[in-house]
mmCIF file of C-alpha atoms in Angstrom:
data_model
loop_
_atom_site.group_PDB
_atom_site.id
_atom_site.type_symbol
_atom_site.label_atom_id
_atom_site.label_comp_id
_atom_site.label_asym_id
_atom_site.label_seq_id
_atom_site.Cartn_x
_atom_site.Cartn_y
_atom_site.Cartn_z
ATOM 1 C CA MET A 1 75.606 34.309 -24.020
ATOM 2 C CA ILE A 2 75.722 31.483 -21.676
ATOM 3 C CA PRO A 3 77.245 28.328 -22.773
ATOM 4 C CA ALA A 4 75.660 24.806 -22.923
ATOM 5 C CA VAL A 5 75.923 23.004 -19.572
ATOM 6 C CA ASP A 6 77.632 20.188 -21.309
ATOM 7 C CA ASP A 7 80.402 22.690 -22.720
ATOM 8 C CA LEU A 8 81.166 23.871 -18.985
ATOM 9 C CA LEU A 9 81.371 20.448 -17.819
ATOM 10 C CA ASP A 10 83.438 19.124 -20.631
ATOM 11 C CA GLY A 11 87.053 18.888 -19.314
ATOM 12 C CA ALA A 12 85.972 20.287 -15.750
ATOM 13 C CA HIS A 13 88.075 19.309 -12.802
ATOM 14 C CA VAL A 14 86.792 18.908 -9.316
ATOM 15 C CA LEU A 15 89.335 19.223 -6.706
ATOM 16 C CA SER A 16 89.855 18.695 -3.102
ATOM 17 C CA MET A 17 92.288 21.141 -1.508
ATOM 18 C CA PRO A 18 93.839 20.390 1.837
ATOM 19 C CA MET A 19 94.504 23.455 4.032
ATOM 20 C CA ARG A 20 97.514 24.056 6.396
ATOM 21 C CA THR A 21 95.039 24.959 9.309
ATOM 22 C CA LYS A 22 91.262 25.276 9.945
ATOM 23 C CA PHE A 23 90.065 28.383 8.164
ATOM 24 C CA ARG A 24 86.506 29.512 7.980
ATOM 25 C CA GLY A 25 85.698 26.202 9.904
ATOM 26 C CA ILE A 26 86.975 23.844 7.174
ATOM 27 C CA THR A 27 90.094 21.977 6.593
ATOM 28 C CA THR A 28 89.478 20.936 3.012
ATOM 29 C CA ARG A 29 88.658 23.340 0.250
ATOM 30 C CA GLU A 30 86.487 21.979 -2.755
ATOM 31 C CA VAL A 31 86.535 23.922 -6.113
ATOM 32 C CA MET A 32 85.625 22.936 -9.590
ATOM 33 C CA LEU A 33 87.626 24.179 -12.518
ATOM 34 C CA ILE A 34 86.103 24.860 -15.960
ATOM 35 C CA HIS A 35 88.173 25.573 -19.056
ATOM 36 C CA GLY A 36 86.625 27.822 -22.045
ATOM 37 C CA PRO A 37 88.104 29.734 -24.877
ATOM 38 C CA ALA A 38 89.262 32.400 -22.766
ATOM 39 C CA GLY A 39 91.066 30.351 -20.141
ATOM 40 C CA TRP A 40 90.331 28.789 -16.867
ATOM 41 C CA GLY A 41 87.290 29.715 -14.502
ATOM 42 C CA GLU A 42 86.543 28.728 -10.795
ATOM 43 C CA PHE A 43 83.056 27.689 -9.498
ATOM 44 C CA SER A 44 83.503 27.182 -5.733
ATOM 45 C CA PRO A 45 80.616 28.196 -3.682
ATOM 46 C CA PHE A 46 80.863 26.900 -0.268
ATOM 47 C CA THR A 47 79.195 23.316 0.079
ATOM 48 C CA GLU A 48 76.308 24.745 2.542
ATOM 49 C CA TYR A 49 75.381 27.417 0.049
ATOM 50 C CA GLU A 50 71.941 26.950 -1.704
ATOM 51 C CA ASP A 51 71.822 27.046 -5.415
ATOM 52 C CA GLY A 52 70.260 30.561 -5.676
ATOM 53 C CA GLU A 53 73.302 31.935 -3.758
ATOM 54 C CA SER A 54 75.668 29.577 -5.656
ATOM 55 C CA ALA A 55 74.455 30.577 -9.201
ATOM 56 C CA PRO A 56 76.438 33.875 -9.188
ATOM 57 C CA TRP A 57 79.523 32.023 -8.586
ATOM 58 C CA LEU A 58 78.927 30.198 -11.826
ATOM 59 C CA ALA A 59 78.503 33.278 -13.815
ATOM 60 C CA SER A 60 81.699 34.465 -12.606
ATOM 61 C CA ALA A 61 83.519 31.326 -13.809
ATOM 62 C CA ILE A 62 81.744 31.524 -17.119
ATOM 63 C CA GLU A 63 82.984 35.041 -17.413
ATOM 64 C CA ALA A 64 86.577 34.325 -16.714
ATOM 65 C CA ALA A 65 86.432 31.045 -19.013
ATOM 66 C CA TRP A 66 84.522 32.566 -21.951
ATOM 67 C CA GLU A 67 85.289 36.382 -21.899
ATOM 68 C CA GLY A 68 88.373 36.739 -19.940
ATOM 69 C CA PRO A 69 89.374 39.629 -17.694
ATOM 70 C CA PRO A 70 88.668 43.367 -18.096
ATOM 71 C CA SER A 71 91.514 45.732 -19.271
ATOM 72 C CA PRO A 72 93.894 46.461 -16.528
ATOM 73 C CA LEU A 73 95.099 49.671 -15.185
ATOM 74 C CA ARG A 74 97.846 48.425 -13.144
ATOM 75 C CA ARG A 75 100.276 45.328 -13.555
ATOM 76 C CA ARG A 76 100.682 44.526 -9.810
ATOM 77 C CA VAL A 77 98.460 44.680 -6.767
ATOM 78 C CA PRO A 78 99.177 44.915 -3.317
ATOM 79 C CA VAL A 79 98.143 42.013 -1.156
ATOM 80 C CA ASN A 80 97.583 41.660 2.611
ATOM 81 C CA ALA A 81 98.885 38.616 4.506
ATOM 82 C CA THR A 82 96.152 36.488 6.053
ATOM 83 C CA VAL A 83 96.406 35.064 9.456
ATOM 84 C CA PRO A 84 93.944 32.362 10.697
ATOM 85 C CA ALA A 85 92.942 32.059 14.170
ATOM 86 C CA VAL A 86 96.028 30.542 15.294
ATOM 87 C CA PRO A 87 97.972 30.550 18.372
ATOM 88 C CA ALA A 88 100.162 33.907 18.586
ATOM 89 C CA SER A 89 103.271 31.446 18.808
ATOM 90 C CA ASP A 90 102.338 30.529 15.274
ATOM 91 C CA VAL A 91 102.019 34.020 13.754
ATOM 92 C CA ALA A 92 105.698 34.422 12.685
ATOM 93 C CA SER A 93 105.556 31.160 10.713
ATOM 94 C CA VAL A 94 102.234 32.202 9.005
ATOM 95 C CA LEU A 95 103.500 35.682 8.194
ATOM 96 C CA SER A 96 106.785 34.009 6.569
ATOM 97 C CA ARG A 97 104.555 32.922 3.877
ATOM 98 C CA SER A 98 103.855 36.402 2.837
ATOM 99 C CA PRO A 99 107.143 38.048 2.016
ATOM 100 C CA GLY A 100 106.999 41.941 1.868
ATOM 101 C CA ALA A 101 103.402 42.104 3.065
ATOM 102 C CA GLU A 102 102.868 45.457 4.912
ATOM 103 C CA THR A 103 99.419 44.749 5.790
ATOM 104 C CA ALA A 104 97.873 41.643 7.631
ATOM 105 C CA LYS A 105 94.316 40.644 8.095
ATOM 106 C CA VAL A 106 93.664 38.553 11.286
ATOM 107 C CA LYS A 107 91.001 36.443 12.048
ATOM 108 C CA VAL A 108 89.284 37.003 15.389
ATOM 109 C CA ALA A 109 86.137 35.977 17.304
ATOM 110 C CA GLU A 110 86.740 32.294 16.442
ATOM 111 C CA LYS A 111 84.422 29.983 18.305
ATOM 112 C CA ARG A 112 85.744 28.438 21.332
ATOM 113 C CA GLN A 113 88.495 31.138 21.623
ATOM 114 C CA SER A 114 88.534 33.885 24.009
ATOM 115 C CA LEU A 115 89.284 37.768 23.533
ATOM 116 C CA ALA A 116 92.666 37.091 25.162
ATOM 117 C CA ASP A 117 93.690 34.735 22.392
ATOM 118 C CA ASP A 118 92.637 37.512 19.885
ATOM 119 C CA VAL A 119 94.572 40.173 21.655
ATOM 120 C CA ALA A 120 97.581 38.029 21.825
ATOM 121 C CA ARG A 121 97.429 37.054 18.086
ATOM 122 C CA VAL A 122 96.932 40.821 17.035
ATOM 123 C CA ARG A 123 99.688 41.766 19.259
ATOM 124 C CA ALA A 124 102.076 39.150 17.719
ATOM 125 C CA VAL A 125 101.096 40.569 14.259
ATOM 126 C CA ARG A 126 101.857 43.860 15.275
ATOM 127 C CA GLU A 127 105.244 43.154 16.021
ATOM 128 C CA LEU A 128 106.034 41.917 12.361
ATOM 129 C CA VAL A 129 103.721 43.994 10.104
ATOM 130 C CA PRO A 130 103.103 47.957 10.250
ATOM 131 C CA ARG A 131 99.346 47.688 9.218
ATOM 132 C CA VAL A 132 96.715 45.377 10.893
ATOM 133 C CA ARG A 133 93.140 44.831 10.070
ATOM 134 C CA ILE A 134 90.961 42.188 11.812
ATOM 135 C CA ASP A 135 87.952 40.066 10.522
ATOM 136 C CA ALA A 136 85.324 38.783 12.861
ATOM 137 C CA ASN A 137 82.847 37.467 10.253
ATOM 138 C CA GLY A 138 79.933 38.856 12.097
ATOM 139 C CA GLY A 139 81.114 36.985 15.368
ATOM 140 C CA TRP A 140 80.201 39.879 17.744
ATOM 141 C CA THR A 141 77.202 41.470 19.151
ATOM 142 C CA VAL A 142 77.507 45.134 19.227
ATOM 143 C CA ASP A 143 78.370 45.249 23.030
ATOM 144 C CA GLU A 144 81.032 42.549 22.426
ATOM 145 C CA ALA A 145 82.394 44.402 19.383
ATOM 146 C CA VAL A 146 82.834 47.589 21.470
ATOM 147 C CA THR A 147 84.640 45.544 24.143
ATOM 148 C CA ALA A 148 86.847 43.629 21.696
ATOM 149 C CA LEU A 149 87.863 46.540 19.714
ATOM 150 C CA ALA A 150 88.846 48.614 22.683
ATOM 151 C CA ALA A 151 90.699 45.834 23.657
ATOM 152 C CA LEU A 152 92.496 45.199 20.328
ATOM 153 C CA THR A 153 93.359 48.818 19.580
ATOM 154 C CA ALA A 154 94.876 49.381 23.081
ATOM 155 C CA ASP A 155 98.272 48.718 21.527
ATOM 156 C CA GLY A 156 97.523 50.838 18.638
ATOM 157 C CA PRO A 157 95.136 51.481 15.548
ATOM 158 C CA LEU A 158 93.284 48.897 13.413
ATOM 159 C CA GLU A 159 93.299 49.610 9.599
ATOM 160 C CA TYR A 160 89.771 48.630 9.748
ATOM 161 C CA ALA A 161 87.386 45.992 11.396
ATOM 162 C CA GLU A 162 85.871 43.657 8.861
ATOM 163 C CA GLN A 163 82.237 42.585 9.515
ATOM 164 C CA PRO A 164 82.571 42.920 13.328
ATOM 165 C CA CYS A 165 78.733 42.230 13.555
ATOM 166 C CA ALA A 166 76.232 40.296 11.518
ATOM 167 C CA THR A 167 73.561 42.581 10.688
ATOM 168 C CA VAL A 168 73.251 45.988 8.963
ATOM 169 C CA PRO A 169 71.455 47.531 11.989
ATOM 170 C CA GLU A 170 74.382 46.205 14.392
ATOM 171 C CA LEU A 171 77.052 47.786 12.032
ATOM 172 C CA VAL A 172 75.227 51.140 12.046
ATOM 173 C CA GLU A 173 74.992 51.049 15.698
ATOM 174 C CA LEU A 174 78.487 50.185 16.165
ATOM 175 C CA ARG A 175 79.777 52.984 13.880
ATOM 176 C CA ARG A 176 77.631 55.235 16.119
ATOM 177 C CA ARG A 177 79.161 54.118 19.292
ATOM 178 C CA MET A 178 82.843 53.751 18.163
ATOM 179 C CA PRO A 179 83.406 56.541 15.400
ATOM 180 C CA GLY A 180 87.057 56.202 15.609
ATOM 181 C CA ILE A 181 86.951 52.517 13.900
ATOM 182 C CA ARG A 182 86.406 52.249 10.320
ATOM 183 C CA VAL A 183 84.036 49.262 9.612
ATOM 184 C CA ALA A 184 84.223 47.205 6.643
ATOM 185 C CA ALA A 185 81.237 45.274 5.510
ATOM 186 C CA ASP A 186 81.776 41.735 3.800
ATOM 187 C CA GLU A 187 79.060 39.481 4.234
ATOM 188 C CA SER A 188 76.516 42.260 4.480
ATOM 189 C CA ILE A 189 77.597 42.915 0.637
ATOM 190 C CA ARG A 190 78.461 39.391 -0.871
ATOM 191 C CA ARG A 191 75.503 37.596 0.961
ATOM 192 C CA ALA A 192 72.923 40.387 0.333
ATOM 193 C CA GLU A 193 70.118 40.560 -2.186
ATOM 194 C CA ASP A 194 71.056 44.336 -2.281
ATOM 195 C CA PRO A 195 74.912 44.845 -1.644
ATOM 196 C CA MET A 196 74.333 48.695 -1.541
ATOM 197 C CA ARG A 197 71.966 48.440 1.580
ATOM 198 C CA VAL A 198 74.717 48.503 4.271
ATOM 199 C CA VAL A 199 76.234 51.500 2.573
ATOM 200 C CA ARG A 200 73.067 53.395 2.028
ATOM 201 C CA ALA A 201 72.153 52.673 5.844
ATOM 202 C CA GLY A 202 75.444 54.069 7.091
ATOM 203 C CA GLY A 203 76.770 50.711 8.221
ATOM 204 C CA ALA A 204 80.168 50.666 6.299
ATOM 205 C CA ASP A 205 83.289 52.910 5.825
ATOM 206 C CA ILE A 206 84.803 50.303 3.399
ATOM 207 C CA ALA A 207 83.163 47.633 1.180
ATOM 208 C CA VAL A 208 84.965 44.188 0.710
ATOM 209 C CA VAL A 209 84.156 42.680 -2.471
ATOM 210 C CA LYS A 210 84.633 39.383 -3.858
ATOM 211 C CA VAL A 211 84.463 38.444 -7.477
ATOM 212 C CA ALA A 212 82.620 35.155 -7.403
ATOM 213 C CA PRO A 213 79.783 35.809 -5.110
ATOM 214 C CA LEU A 214 78.967 39.152 -6.953
ATOM 215 C CA GLY A 215 78.831 37.294 -10.408
ATOM 216 C CA GLY A 216 82.270 38.229 -11.972
ATOM 217 C CA MET A 217 84.979 40.596 -12.305
ATOM 218 C CA ARG A 218 82.880 43.234 -14.226
ATOM 219 C CA ALA A 219 80.206 43.122 -11.870
ATOM 220 C CA VAL A 220 82.706 44.046 -9.003
ATOM 221 C CA LEU A 221 83.706 47.050 -11.162
ATOM 222 C CA GLU A 222 80.160 48.184 -11.579
ATOM 223 C CA LEU A 223 79.501 47.794 -7.945
ATOM 224 C CA ALA A 224 82.771 49.718 -7.047
ATOM 225 C CA GLY A 225 81.477 52.703 -9.216
ATOM 226 C CA GLU A 226 78.254 52.787 -7.400
ATOM 227 C CA LEU A 227 80.093 52.663 -3.911
ATOM 228 C CA ALA A 228 82.432 55.500 -5.119
ATOM 229 C CA GLU A 229 79.464 57.795 -5.326
ATOM 230 C CA TYR A 230 79.088 57.247 -1.413
ATOM 231 C CA GLY A 231 82.772 57.910 -0.972
ATOM 232 C CA VAL A 232 82.966 54.131 -0.062
ATOM 233 C CA PRO A 233 86.294 52.432 -1.287
ATOM 234 C CA VAL A 234 86.550 48.681 -1.965
ATOM 235 C CA VAL A 235 88.982 46.073 -0.962
ATOM 236 C CA VAL A 236 89.146 43.095 -3.354
ATOM 237 C CA SER A 237 89.208 39.911 -1.538
ATOM 238 C CA SER A 238 89.266 36.309 -1.811
ATOM 239 C CA ALA A 239 86.447 33.817 -1.134
ATOM 240 C CA LEU A 240 89.050 31.066 -0.433
ATOM 241 C CA ASP A 241 89.815 30.552 -3.919
ATOM 242 C CA SER A 242 92.267 28.637 -5.464
ATOM 243 C CA ALA A 243 94.866 30.197 -7.757
ATOM 244 C CA VAL A 244 92.478 30.384 -10.711
ATOM 245 C CA GLY A 245 89.867 32.374 -8.570
ATOM 246 C CA ILE A 246 92.817 34.672 -7.293
ATOM 247 C CA ALA A 247 93.540 35.398 -10.925
ATOM 248 C CA SER A 248 90.062 36.730 -11.453
ATOM 249 C CA GLY A 249 90.269 38.686 -8.158
ATOM 250 C CA LEU A 250 93.633 40.349 -9.274
ATOM 251 C CA ALA A 251 92.199 41.195 -12.442
ATOM 252 C CA ALA A 252 89.169 42.900 -11.005
ATOM 253 C CA ALA A 253 91.722 44.915 -8.722
ATOM 254 C CA ALA A 254 93.972 45.614 -11.651
ATOM 255 C CA ALA A 255 90.995 47.481 -13.482
ATOM 256 C CA LEU A 256 89.726 49.511 -10.595
ATOM 257 C CA PRO A 257 90.227 53.257 -11.098
ATOM 258 C CA HIS A 258 91.256 53.585 -7.727
ATOM 259 C CA LEU A 259 92.981 51.131 -5.392
ATOM 260 C CA GLU A 260 93.420 52.507 -1.885
ATOM 261 C CA PHE A 261 94.032 49.387 0.262
ATOM 262 C CA ALA A 262 95.946 46.403 -0.054
ATOM 263 C CA CYS A 263 93.656 43.258 -1.324
ATOM 264 C CA GLY A 264 92.761 40.294 0.444
ATOM 265 C CA LEU A 265 94.163 37.920 -2.143
ATOM 266 C CA GLY A 266 97.003 36.487 -0.395
ATOM 267 C CA THR A 267 94.933 33.362 0.698
ATOM 268 C CA GLY A 268 97.010 30.703 -1.344
ATOM 269 C CA SER A 269 99.316 30.386 1.389
ATOM 270 C CA LEU A 270 96.531 28.776 3.310
ATOM 271 C CA PHE A 271 96.632 25.680 1.186
ATOM 272 C CA VAL A 272 99.072 22.924 1.446
ATOM 273 C CA ARG A 273 99.011 22.883 -2.239
ATOM 274 C CA ASP A 274 97.586 25.105 -4.868
ATOM 275 C CA VAL A 275 96.629 24.194 -8.404
ATOM 276 C CA ALA A 276 99.051 26.438 -9.979
ATOM 277 C CA SER A 277 102.512 27.698 -9.414
ATOM 278 C CA ALA A 278 102.868 30.513 -6.799
ATOM 279 C CA LEU A 279 102.915 34.023 -7.849
ATOM 280 C CA ASP A 280 106.034 36.197 -7.871
ATOM 281 C CA VAL A 281 105.606 38.309 -4.758
ATOM 282 C CA VAL A 282 107.515 41.480 -4.845
ATOM 283 C CA ASP A 283 107.223 44.023 -2.009
ATOM 284 C CA GLY A 284 103.918 42.600 -0.932
ATOM 285 C CA THR A 285 102.364 42.765 -4.383
ATOM 286 C CA TYR A 286 101.217 40.182 -6.866
ATOM 287 C CA PRO A 287 101.603 40.193 -10.534
ATOM 288 C CA VAL A 288 98.326 40.511 -12.759
ATOM 289 C CA ARG A 289 98.409 37.291 -14.806
ATOM 290 C CA SER A 290 96.154 34.293 -15.666
ATOM 291 C CA ALA A 291 96.511 31.028 -13.900
ATOM 292 C CA GLU A 292 97.292 27.920 -15.642
ATOM 293 C CA PRO A 293 96.322 24.827 -13.524
ATOM 294 C CA ASP A 294 99.265 22.265 -13.353
ATOM 295 C CA ALA A 295 98.403 19.204 -14.757
ATOM 296 C CA GLN A 296 100.114 17.081 -12.094
ATOM 297 C CA ALA A 297 98.090 19.096 -9.414
ATOM 298 C CA LEU A 298 94.806 18.337 -11.278
ATOM 299 C CA ILE A 299 95.541 14.664 -10.996
ATOM 300 C CA GLU A 300 96.697 14.586 -7.360
ATOM 301 C CA LEU A 301 94.212 17.072 -5.976
ATOM 302 C CA GLY A 302 91.276 15.340 -7.914
ATOM 303 C CA ALA A 303 88.186 14.789 -5.700
ATOM 304 C CA ASP A 304 86.624 11.366 -5.582
ATOM 305 C CA ALA A 305 83.968 9.937 -7.794
ATOM 306 C CA GLU A 306 81.140 10.959 -5.254
ATOM 307 C CA ARG A 307 82.157 14.236 -4.845
ATOM 308 C CA THR A 308 82.825 15.033 -8.370
ATOM 309 C CA GLN A 309 79.276 13.914 -9.068
ATOM 310 C CA TRP A 310 77.879 16.151 -6.448
ATOM 311 C CA TRP A 311 79.630 19.148 -8.181
ATOM 312 C CA ILE A 312 78.432 18.076 -11.468
ATOM 313 C CA ASP A 313 74.713 18.129 -10.319
ATOM 314 C CA ARG A 314 75.380 21.475 -8.493
ATOM 315 C CA VAL A 315 76.524 22.941 -11.856
ATOM 316 C CA ARG A 316 73.554 21.821 -13.677
ATOM 317 C CA ARG A 317 71.063 23.175 -11.246
ATOM 318 C CA CYS A 318 72.843 26.540 -11.064
ATOM 319 C CA HIS A 319 73.083 26.708 -14.794
ATOM 320 C CA ALA A 320 69.449 26.373 -15.102
ATOM 321 C CA LEU A 321 68.948 29.404 -12.729
ATOM 322 C CA LEU A 322 71.180 31.556 -15.018
ATOM 323 C CA ARG A 323 68.959 31.122 -18.274
#
């Protein structure tokens, strides 16, 4: 049952969270936190998303706040470090915020940067972390991906390349041309009307799944079951969530029957300040637990009246689509 929209908005908080460096083209992350009988949920589709694409994010927030997490199968979840498109000289500082991580995801194919920048960044990460995966956010053509991946694997293998190209046909073609590179699909799953299309077409070795865009923790578990029938493992990742959204990602990962890869849930270090206290990191793993926002953080990170009203209006529109 979907709660009334006024119940969602009662006590909701809209936050503006500054970031340490530009990531995904933004320097401030806006989120709305809602509170329900089961705890806290996060509604935070990116501001450019239309209402139809944003509605599953609201369903995810409602699930977290009104239903709570599924039963866990593990108490800790391995998490990769995340390295934005920073200069190679900044890599060590970035990785120092993810103690014990044995896997790092490195952003590549950033606009106004060169392949040489990517190679230098990945090389700097390799010196400090044993396993490296890269994320191009669909930034390459097939030919560009072939060239880039050849350069990025010159010093050693990649665990996988996440969304190297934008379209499903391109991913299929890249896998045909570079059979030695594992391809992970992200946008081709979370922004697709049919998340299974890329897998059925043969465009992915691995599926990157995110709780909010798919509509919640249980939706992730259901999709993971379908993917398992094709022999495609999943990596639960963050949609640049606050600590509240990260808690939902950890809960989903904790409930998966099989967890082959470190999860992309270590993005809290990208924020100057998060809404809750930092998780207890042990050997690159995070504990599975709920996130209770800090009262002072809710005040100090609060968005202004104009942005708060923008989010309230957005919730009302998206709520109407869930009926």
